Short mmCIF file of C-alpha atoms in Angstrom, two decimals:
data_model
loop_
_atom_site.label_atom_id
_atom_site.label_comp_id
_atom_site.label_asym_id
_atom_site.label_seq_id
_atom_site.Cartn_x
_atom_site.Cartn_y
_atom_site.Cartn_z
CA MET A 156 122.00 119.72 102.88
CA LYS A 157 120.31 120.09 99.49
CA ILE A 158 120.40 117.13 97.13
CA ASN A 159 119.67 117.60 93.44
CA SER A 160 121.31 114.60 91.80
CA ALA A 161 122.08 111.02 92.73
CA GLU A 162 123.86 107.92 91.48
CA ILE A 163 123.39 104.27 92.39
CA LEU A 164 126.21 101.76 92.69
CA CYS A 165 125.32 98.15 93.40
CA VAL A 166 128.23 96.12 94.77
CA GLY A 167 128.51 92.37 94.24
CA THR A 168 130.29 90.03 91.87
CA GLU A 169 127.16 87.84 91.80
CA ILE A 170 125.25 90.76 90.23
CA LEU A 171 128.05 91.62 87.83
CA ILE A 172 128.18 88.10 86.36
CA GLY A 173 124.40 87.74 86.19
CA ASP A 174 123.84 85.17 88.94
CA ILE A 175 121.47 87.61 90.66
CA ILE A 176 119.12 90.03 88.91
CA ASN A 177 119.72 93.62 90.01
CA THR A 178 116.27 94.55 91.32
CA ASN A 179 117.73 96.98 93.86
CA ALA A 180 118.67 99.57 91.23
CA ALA A 181 115.18 99.51 89.71
CA TYR A 182 113.52 99.96 93.09
CA ILE A 183 115.79 102.80 94.23
CA SER A 184 115.50 104.54 90.83
CA GLN A 185 111.71 104.55 91.08
CA ARG A 186 111.80 105.94 94.60
CA LEU A 187 114.32 108.65 93.70
CA ALA A 188 112.11 109.71 90.81
CA SER A 189 109.11 109.92 93.12
CA LEU A 190 111.15 112.13 95.47
CA GLY A 191 112.17 114.46 92.65
CA ILE A 192 115.86 113.61 92.75
CA ASN A 193 117.53 113.45 89.35
CA GLN A 194 119.54 110.38 88.45
CA TYR A 195 121.73 110.26 85.37
CA HIS A 196 123.92 107.24 85.99
CA GLN A 197 124.01 103.91 87.83
CA GLY A 198 126.49 101.07 87.89
CA VAL A 199 127.48 97.64 89.16
CA VAL A 200 130.92 96.70 90.47
CA GLY A 201 132.35 93.45 91.78
CA ASP A 202 133.66 92.83 95.29
CA ASN A 203 137.00 94.49 94.66
CA PRO A 204 138.01 97.31 97.04
CA ALA A 205 140.15 99.16 94.49
CA ARG A 206 137.38 99.17 91.88
CA VAL A 207 134.73 100.08 94.46
CA LYS A 208 136.86 103.04 95.53
CA LYS A 209 137.38 104.15 91.93
CA PHE A 210 133.69 104.01 90.99
CA ILE A 211 132.49 105.73 94.16
CA SER A 212 135.09 108.49 93.73
CA GLU A 213 133.88 109.11 90.19
CA ALA A 214 130.24 109.06 91.29
CA LEU A 215 130.91 111.62 94.02
CA GLU A 216 132.42 113.97 91.42
CA ARG A 217 129.19 113.85 89.39
CA ALA A 218 126.44 113.66 92.01
CA ASP A 219 125.45 115.10 95.39
CA LEU A 220 124.22 111.72 96.61
CA VAL A 221 125.60 108.23 96.03
CA ILE A 222 123.58 105.22 97.15
CA THR A 223 125.28 101.84 97.39
CA THR A 224 123.83 98.40 98.04
CA GLY A 225 125.77 95.29 99.01
CA GLY A 226 129.23 94.67 100.38
CA LEU A 227 128.20 95.00 104.05
CA GLY A 228 128.58 91.35 104.98
CA PRO A 229 130.95 89.83 107.55
CA THR A 230 133.44 88.26 105.16
CA TYR A 231 136.88 89.59 104.22
CA ASP A 232 135.80 90.81 100.77
CA ASP A 233 132.86 92.89 102.10
CA LEU A 234 134.69 96.24 102.21
CA THR A 235 132.18 98.73 100.81
CA LYS A 236 131.67 100.45 104.15
CA GLU A 237 135.37 100.73 104.91
CA THR A 238 136.16 102.06 101.44
CA ILE A 239 133.45 104.73 101.64
CA ALA A 240 134.55 105.78 105.12
CA GLU A 241 138.05 106.37 103.78
CA LEU A 242 136.74 108.43 100.86
CA MET A 243 134.56 110.53 103.15
CA GLY A 244 137.41 111.12 105.62
CA LYS A 245 135.85 109.09 108.44
CA LYS A 246 137.38 106.48 110.71
CA MET A 247 135.60 103.26 111.65
CA VAL A 248 134.28 102.92 115.22
CA LEU A 249 132.26 100.22 116.99
CA ASN A 250 128.59 101.12 117.29
CA ASP A 251 127.31 99.60 120.54
CA GLU A 252 123.65 99.58 119.45
CA ALA A 253 124.44 97.84 116.17
CA HIS A 254 126.61 95.32 118.04
CA ARG A 255 123.82 94.61 120.52
CA ARG A 256 121.26 94.13 117.75
CA ILE A 257 123.48 91.75 115.81
CA LYS A 258 124.10 89.67 118.94
CA GLU A 259 120.35 89.56 119.69
CA TYR A 260 119.70 88.48 116.10
CA PHE A 261 121.94 85.44 116.52
CA ASP A 262 120.72 84.65 120.05
CA SER A 263 117.07 84.68 118.94
CA ARG A 264 117.89 82.03 116.34
CA ASN A 265 120.01 79.91 118.68
CA ARG A 266 123.08 80.56 116.54
CA VAL A 267 126.60 81.44 117.59
CA MET A 268 127.78 84.92 116.65
CA THR A 269 131.26 84.54 115.20
CA GLU A 270 133.98 87.17 115.52
CA ASN A 271 133.71 88.29 111.91
CA ASN A 272 130.10 89.34 112.51
CA VAL A 273 131.40 92.02 114.90
CA LYS A 274 132.86 93.66 111.76
CA GLN A 275 129.32 94.55 110.72
CA ALA A 276 128.89 96.68 113.86
CA TYR A 277 131.80 98.99 112.95
CA MET A 278 130.47 102.15 111.31
CA PRO A 279 131.93 105.40 109.93
CA GLU A 280 132.34 107.89 112.76
CA GLY A 281 129.57 110.50 112.97
CA CYS A 282 127.28 108.79 110.45
CA ILE A 283 123.51 108.37 110.77
CA ILE A 284 123.00 104.68 111.61
CA LEU A 285 120.22 102.83 109.79
CA GLN A 286 119.56 99.93 112.12
CA ASN A 287 118.58 96.64 110.49
CA ASP A 288 115.39 95.08 111.86
CA TRP A 289 115.32 92.59 109.00
CA GLY A 290 118.85 91.15 109.07
CA THR A 291 122.28 91.75 110.58
CA ALA A 292 124.13 94.42 108.58
CA PRO A 293 123.15 98.01 109.52
CA GLY A 294 123.24 100.72 106.89
CA ALA A 295 124.37 104.32 107.20
CA ILE A 296 124.02 107.86 105.89
CA ILE A 297 127.43 109.52 105.72
CA GLU A 298 127.60 113.28 105.25
CA ASN A 299 130.48 115.50 104.23
CA GLU A 300 129.06 118.99 104.65
CA GLU A 301 132.28 120.67 103.54
CA LYS A 302 132.04 119.02 100.13
CA GLY A 303 128.24 118.94 100.06
CA LYS A 304 128.23 115.19 99.47
CA VAL A 305 126.19 112.33 100.97
CA VAL A 306 126.72 108.60 100.68
CA VAL A 307 124.02 106.12 101.72
CA ILE A 308 125.13 102.53 102.24
CA LEU A 309 122.48 99.80 102.30
CA PRO A 310 122.58 95.99 102.57
CA GLY A 311 122.24 93.96 99.39
CA PRO A 312 119.30 91.61 100.13
CA PRO A 313 116.11 93.37 98.91
CA ARG A 314 114.13 92.13 101.92
CA GLU A 315 116.51 94.19 104.10
CA MET A 316 117.29 97.04 101.72
CA LYS A 317 113.72 98.08 100.86
CA PRO A 318 112.33 98.58 104.38
CA MET A 319 115.57 100.28 105.45
CA PHE A 320 115.27 102.67 102.51
CA GLU A 321 111.63 103.48 103.31
CA THR A 322 112.03 103.93 107.05
CA GLY A 323 115.43 105.63 107.13
CA VAL A 324 116.46 107.05 103.76
CA VAL A 325 113.15 108.45 102.52
CA PRO A 326 112.55 110.69 105.58
CA TYR A 327 116.12 111.98 105.27
CA LEU A 328 115.76 112.77 101.56
CA GLU A 329 112.36 114.42 101.98
CA LYS A 330 113.96 117.01 104.27
CA SER A 331 116.50 117.88 101.57
CA SER A 332 113.95 118.88 98.93
CA ASP A 333 111.86 122.03 98.56
CA TYR A 334 109.30 120.22 96.42
CA TYR A 335 106.92 117.29 96.59
CA PHE A 336 106.64 114.88 93.70
CA VAL A 337 103.40 112.93 93.46
CA SER A 338 103.12 110.13 90.90
CA LYS A 339 100.13 108.01 89.94
CA ASN A 340 100.03 105.08 87.53
CA VAL A 341 96.96 104.83 85.31
CA ASN A 342 96.55 101.15 84.39
CA ILE A 343 95.31 100.28 80.90
CA PHE A 344 94.37 96.92 79.42
CA GLY A 345 93.31 96.01 75.91
CA MET A 346 94.93 98.95 74.14
CA GLY A 347 98.54 99.05 73.02
CA GLU A 348 101.08 101.79 73.67
CA SER A 349 101.06 103.16 70.12
CA ALA A 350 97.25 103.28 70.01
CA VAL A 351 97.08 105.06 73.36
CA GLU A 352 99.69 107.58 72.25
CA THR A 353 97.76 108.28 69.04
CA GLU A 354 94.57 108.99 70.96
CA ILE A 355 96.09 111.31 73.59
CA ILE A 356 99.14 112.71 71.78
CA ASP A 357 98.16 116.31 72.56
CA ILE A 358 97.96 115.55 76.28
CA LEU A 359 101.34 113.80 76.23
CA LYS A 360 103.02 116.71 74.44
CA ASN A 361 101.39 119.62 76.22
CA SER A 362 101.15 118.47 79.83
CA LEU A 363 104.07 119.96 81.74
CA ASN A 364 102.81 119.78 85.31
CA PRO A 365 101.67 117.15 85.78
CA THR A 366 103.56 115.27 83.11
CA VAL A 367 102.11 112.15 81.46
CA ALA A 368 104.45 109.40 80.25
CA PRO A 369 103.56 106.00 78.72
CA TYR A 370 105.14 102.70 79.81
CA ALA A 371 104.46 99.30 78.24
CA SER A 372 104.69 95.84 79.79
CA ASP A 373 103.64 92.33 78.80
CA GLY A 374 99.98 92.42 77.81
CA GLU A 375 99.18 95.87 79.18
CA MET A 376 100.49 99.39 79.70
CA ARG A 377 100.33 102.33 82.09
CA LEU A 378 100.48 106.10 82.01
CA ARG A 379 102.54 107.66 84.80
CA VAL A 380 101.15 111.01 85.88
CA THR A 381 103.68 113.07 87.90
CA ALA A 382 103.17 116.46 89.54
CA LYS A 383 105.85 118.71 91.09
CA THR A 384 104.42 121.01 93.75
CA GLU A 385 105.16 122.74 97.04
CA SER A 386 102.65 120.61 98.94
CA LYS A 387 101.59 116.99 98.74
CA GLU A 388 97.91 117.98 98.72
CA GLU A 389 98.40 120.19 95.65
CA GLY A 390 100.22 117.35 93.87
CA GLU A 391 97.42 114.93 94.64
CA LYS A 392 94.89 117.41 93.24
CA LEU A 393 96.84 117.98 90.00
CA CYS A 394 97.21 114.23 89.44
CA SER A 395 93.56 113.56 90.23
CA ASP A 396 92.41 116.20 87.74
CA MET A 397 94.66 114.78 85.01
CA ILE A 398 93.42 111.23 85.64
CA GLU A 399 89.82 112.40 85.25
CA LYS A 400 90.82 114.12 82.00
CA LEU A 401 92.33 110.86 80.71
CA LYS A 402 89.23 108.89 81.70
CA ASN A 403 87.11 111.26 79.64
CA THR A 404 89.07 110.54 76.46
CA THR A 405 88.63 107.59 74.10
CA ILE A 406 91.07 105.53 76.19
CA GLY A 407 88.82 105.82 79.25
CA GLU A 408 87.04 102.52 78.69
CA TYR A 409 90.38 100.70 78.77
CA ILE A 410 91.45 102.14 82.13
CA TYR A 411 90.87 99.55 84.84
CA GLY A 412 92.51 101.22 87.82
CA VAL A 413 95.09 103.56 89.31
CA ASP A 414 98.20 102.31 91.12
CA THR A 415 97.01 98.73 91.00
CA CYS A 416 97.35 95.53 88.97
CA ILE A 417 94.73 93.46 87.20
CA GLU A 418 94.53 90.79 89.92
CA GLU A 419 94.19 93.34 92.70
CA ALA A 420 91.49 95.21 90.79
CA LEU A 421 89.58 91.95 90.32
CA VAL A 422 89.82 90.90 93.98
CA ILE A 423 88.63 94.35 95.07
CA LYS A 424 85.67 94.26 92.68
CA LEU A 425 84.69 90.71 93.67
CA THR A 426 84.85 91.72 97.34
CA GLU A 427 82.67 94.77 96.73
CA LYS A 428 80.09 92.61 94.95
CA ASN A 429 80.34 89.79 97.53
CA MET A 430 81.07 87.33 94.71
CA LYS A 431 83.09 84.13 94.55
CA ILE A 432 85.31 83.13 91.65
CA ALA A 433 86.59 79.72 90.58
CA VAL A 434 89.46 79.05 88.19
CA ALA A 435 90.16 76.23 85.73
CA GLU A 436 93.62 76.29 84.17
CA SER A 437 95.43 74.23 81.58
CA CYS A 438 98.38 75.90 79.82
CA THR A 439 98.91 78.44 82.62
CA GLY A 440 99.44 75.64 85.11
CA GLY A 441 98.26 77.55 88.20
CA MET A 442 99.57 81.00 87.25
CA VAL A 443 96.11 82.60 87.27
CA THR A 444 95.48 81.30 90.77
CA GLU A 445 98.95 82.35 91.88
CA LYS A 446 98.32 85.91 90.70
CA LEU A 447 95.02 86.06 92.58
CA THR A 448 96.47 84.69 95.80
CA THR A 449 99.26 87.28 95.89
CA VAL A 450 96.52 89.80 96.73
CA SER A 451 95.68 90.19 100.39
CA GLY A 452 92.03 89.30 100.93
CA ALA A 453 91.85 86.81 98.05
CA SER A 454 90.59 84.12 100.42
CA ALA A 455 87.30 86.00 100.66
CA VAL A 456 86.61 85.56 96.94
CA LEU A 457 88.48 82.38 95.93
CA ASP A 458 87.70 79.00 97.47
CA GLY A 459 89.80 76.96 95.05
CA SER A 460 90.92 76.20 91.53
CA ILE A 461 91.61 73.21 89.30
CA VAL A 462 94.72 72.78 87.18
CA SER A 463 93.33 70.45 84.54
CA TYR A 464 96.45 69.80 82.51
CA ALA A 465 95.34 66.38 81.28
CA ASN A 466 92.24 65.82 79.16
CA GLU A 467 91.13 63.14 81.60
CA ILE A 468 90.92 65.75 84.38
CA LYS A 469 89.04 68.14 82.12
CA ASN A 470 86.55 65.38 81.49
CA LYS A 471 86.18 63.88 84.97
CA MET A 472 86.41 66.99 87.17
CA LEU A 473 85.19 69.81 84.94
CA GLY A 474 82.62 67.96 82.88
CA VAL A 475 84.17 68.69 79.49
CA SER A 476 82.51 66.08 77.26
CA GLN A 477 84.58 63.46 75.51
CA GLU A 478 82.91 64.53 72.28
CA ILE A 479 84.34 68.08 72.64
CA LEU A 480 87.78 66.73 73.42
CA ASP A 481 87.67 64.29 70.48
CA THR A 482 86.17 66.58 67.85
CA LYS A 483 87.18 70.13 68.86
CA GLY A 484 90.22 69.43 71.00
CA ALA A 485 91.38 70.73 74.36
CA VAL A 486 92.47 74.01 72.76
CA SER A 487 89.12 75.24 71.52
CA GLU A 488 86.30 77.63 72.31
CA GLU A 489 84.01 74.77 73.24
CA CYS A 490 86.50 73.31 75.71
CA ALA A 491 87.25 76.67 77.33
CA LEU A 492 83.54 77.42 77.82
CA ALA A 493 82.92 73.97 79.27
CA MET A 494 85.88 74.35 81.66
CA ALA A 495 84.64 77.72 82.92
CA GLU A 496 81.13 76.46 83.47
CA GLY A 497 82.34 73.20 84.97
CA VAL A 498 84.59 74.82 87.57
CA ARG A 499 81.90 77.36 88.48
CA LYS A 500 79.40 74.62 89.20
CA PHE A 501 81.94 72.35 90.91
CA MET A 502 83.00 75.17 93.30
CA SER A 503 79.47 76.64 93.62
CA ALA A 504 80.96 80.00 92.62
CA ASP A 505 79.34 83.09 91.12
CA ILE A 506 81.82 83.25 88.28
CA GLY A 507 84.04 80.67 86.65
CA ILE A 508 87.01 81.45 84.40
CA SER A 509 89.21 79.19 82.32
CA VAL A 510 92.28 79.22 80.11
CA THR A 511 93.48 76.57 77.68
CA GLY A 512 96.06 76.89 74.93
CA ILE A 513 99.47 76.11 73.49
CA ALA A 514 102.30 77.80 75.38
CA GLY A 515 105.10 76.15 73.40
CA PRO A 516 107.78 75.88 72.40
CA THR A 517 106.37 72.58 71.05
CA GLY A 518 102.82 71.43 70.47
CA GLY A 519 101.79 73.94 67.83
CA THR A 520 100.26 73.05 64.46
CA LYS A 521 99.43 74.98 61.32
CA GLU A 522 95.81 75.29 62.45
CA LYS A 523 96.70 76.00 66.07
CA PRO A 524 100.19 77.52 66.30
CA VAL A 525 102.05 78.22 69.51
CA GLY A 526 100.35 81.20 71.17
CA THR A 527 96.81 80.03 70.39
CA VAL A 528 94.91 80.42 73.65
CA TYR A 529 91.23 80.41 74.56
CA ILE A 530 89.98 82.15 77.68
CA ALA A 531 86.40 81.96 78.92
CA VAL A 532 84.08 83.21 81.62
CA SER A 533 80.86 81.69 82.91
CA THR A 534 78.15 83.11 85.18
CA ASP A 535 74.54 82.06 85.69
CA LYS A 536 73.56 84.73 83.16
CA LYS A 537 76.24 84.67 80.47
CA LYS A 538 79.05 82.78 78.81
CA GLU A 539 81.86 84.32 76.83
CA CYS A 540 84.98 83.02 75.17
CA VAL A 541 87.84 85.00 73.63
CA LYS A 542 90.50 83.61 71.33
CA LEU A 543 94.00 85.01 71.85
CA THR A 544 96.64 84.81 69.15
CA LEU A 545 99.77 85.72 71.05
CA ARG A 546 103.27 86.36 69.76
CA ASN A 547 105.58 83.41 70.21
CA ASN A 548 107.84 85.27 72.65
CA GLY A 549 108.49 82.24 74.79
CA ARG A 550 106.53 79.99 77.09
CA GLU A 551 106.53 82.30 80.12
CA TYR A 552 105.39 85.28 78.05
CA ILE A 553 102.42 83.34 76.67
CA ARG A 554 101.44 81.99 80.07
CA ASN A 555 101.75 85.38 81.76
CA VAL A 556 99.78 87.30 79.11
CA SER A 557 97.11 84.59 79.02
CA ALA A 558 96.71 84.83 82.79
CA LYS A 559 96.36 88.62 82.66
CA ASN A 560 93.80 88.40 79.87
CA VAL A 561 91.55 85.93 81.64
CA LEU A 562 91.64 88.02 84.82
CA HIS A 563 90.69 91.09 82.79
CA LEU A 564 87.88 89.16 81.12
CA ALA A 565 86.55 88.30 84.57
CA LEU A 566 86.79 91.94 85.67
CA LYS A 567 84.83 93.11 82.61
CA SER A 568 82.13 90.50 83.16
CA ILE A 569 81.24 91.63 86.68
#
């Protein structure tokens, strides 16, 4: 069955009222785009069977494929599956394998399986079962060949939905397409979206296959290169050629990686060079270290860090002199450099980095307003400090962008 267009409907009152952020729609949208399936609409509906039925009916009139998340739980108001079965002309039947798996799930956790959990093992007759190795509720792919429609139902928790989508839905959808879509993200730091567009405007306008599209995020941006081909190998080649073309333009020096993030790029480079890094943080409060330790293999390059929020800790543990603290202040070039050098020596690392600043919303002055941040790097051969003057877009924005900048400074210094 050929699928050209899709819609997403996320079910859950908790999403509708904003108690839970709808990350499922973003994830599925990205994967559909990578598979070359057009999506023109997505929605959210509360746990109300009549409304669920209405929205799914409308979606099926517009699209070949409707993907739902949520509403597969054991409680009385979890009726997504039953509603879709009715719309697709299917009756509900007990799936023995799903029932066995759910029972094993409870037994392995020494919990009693209640009668309402059996409800999760009832599936639309004739559907493709997507067994759940990460929770209890199985998903399903329900086909109506006469109408040329497909509905995919997935559990709501992302930790269950994502692996089920990758292992069950993606292989199914790949069979329904005559084309391969290959996408690569070219990661750029230190150059804004408008400046990048100005430098490569001809490439953006004239590249049809692969296409090149800019996307901005806090503190950095990326160019998504997407090729549509009849083979994956051809798509990879087209994307690779375009990436080389971009690297040979004036934006090339700002490209730090492809399909990566700044912390991953830094860990990879440190590992290649067999170098150790040490971190001293003030206003970021551990965020720099947290970013590094999300990368697998970070333990090979990071032995530890110091969150020196108080001046006393800067002085006693990092060796920032009292004179610097008294005359220049904790938010200063001199303090940042001393912190970077101090943590490098304290940890016996090859490179030390530091960040100190005013994240707000209070604490700013006329001389040093909120968003004033100093980042520094120290090696046995060089010292460097950079002053950041960040927009006052909130405390988390300032901390996040500061953390990215100091990681990029470290990457450049290697």
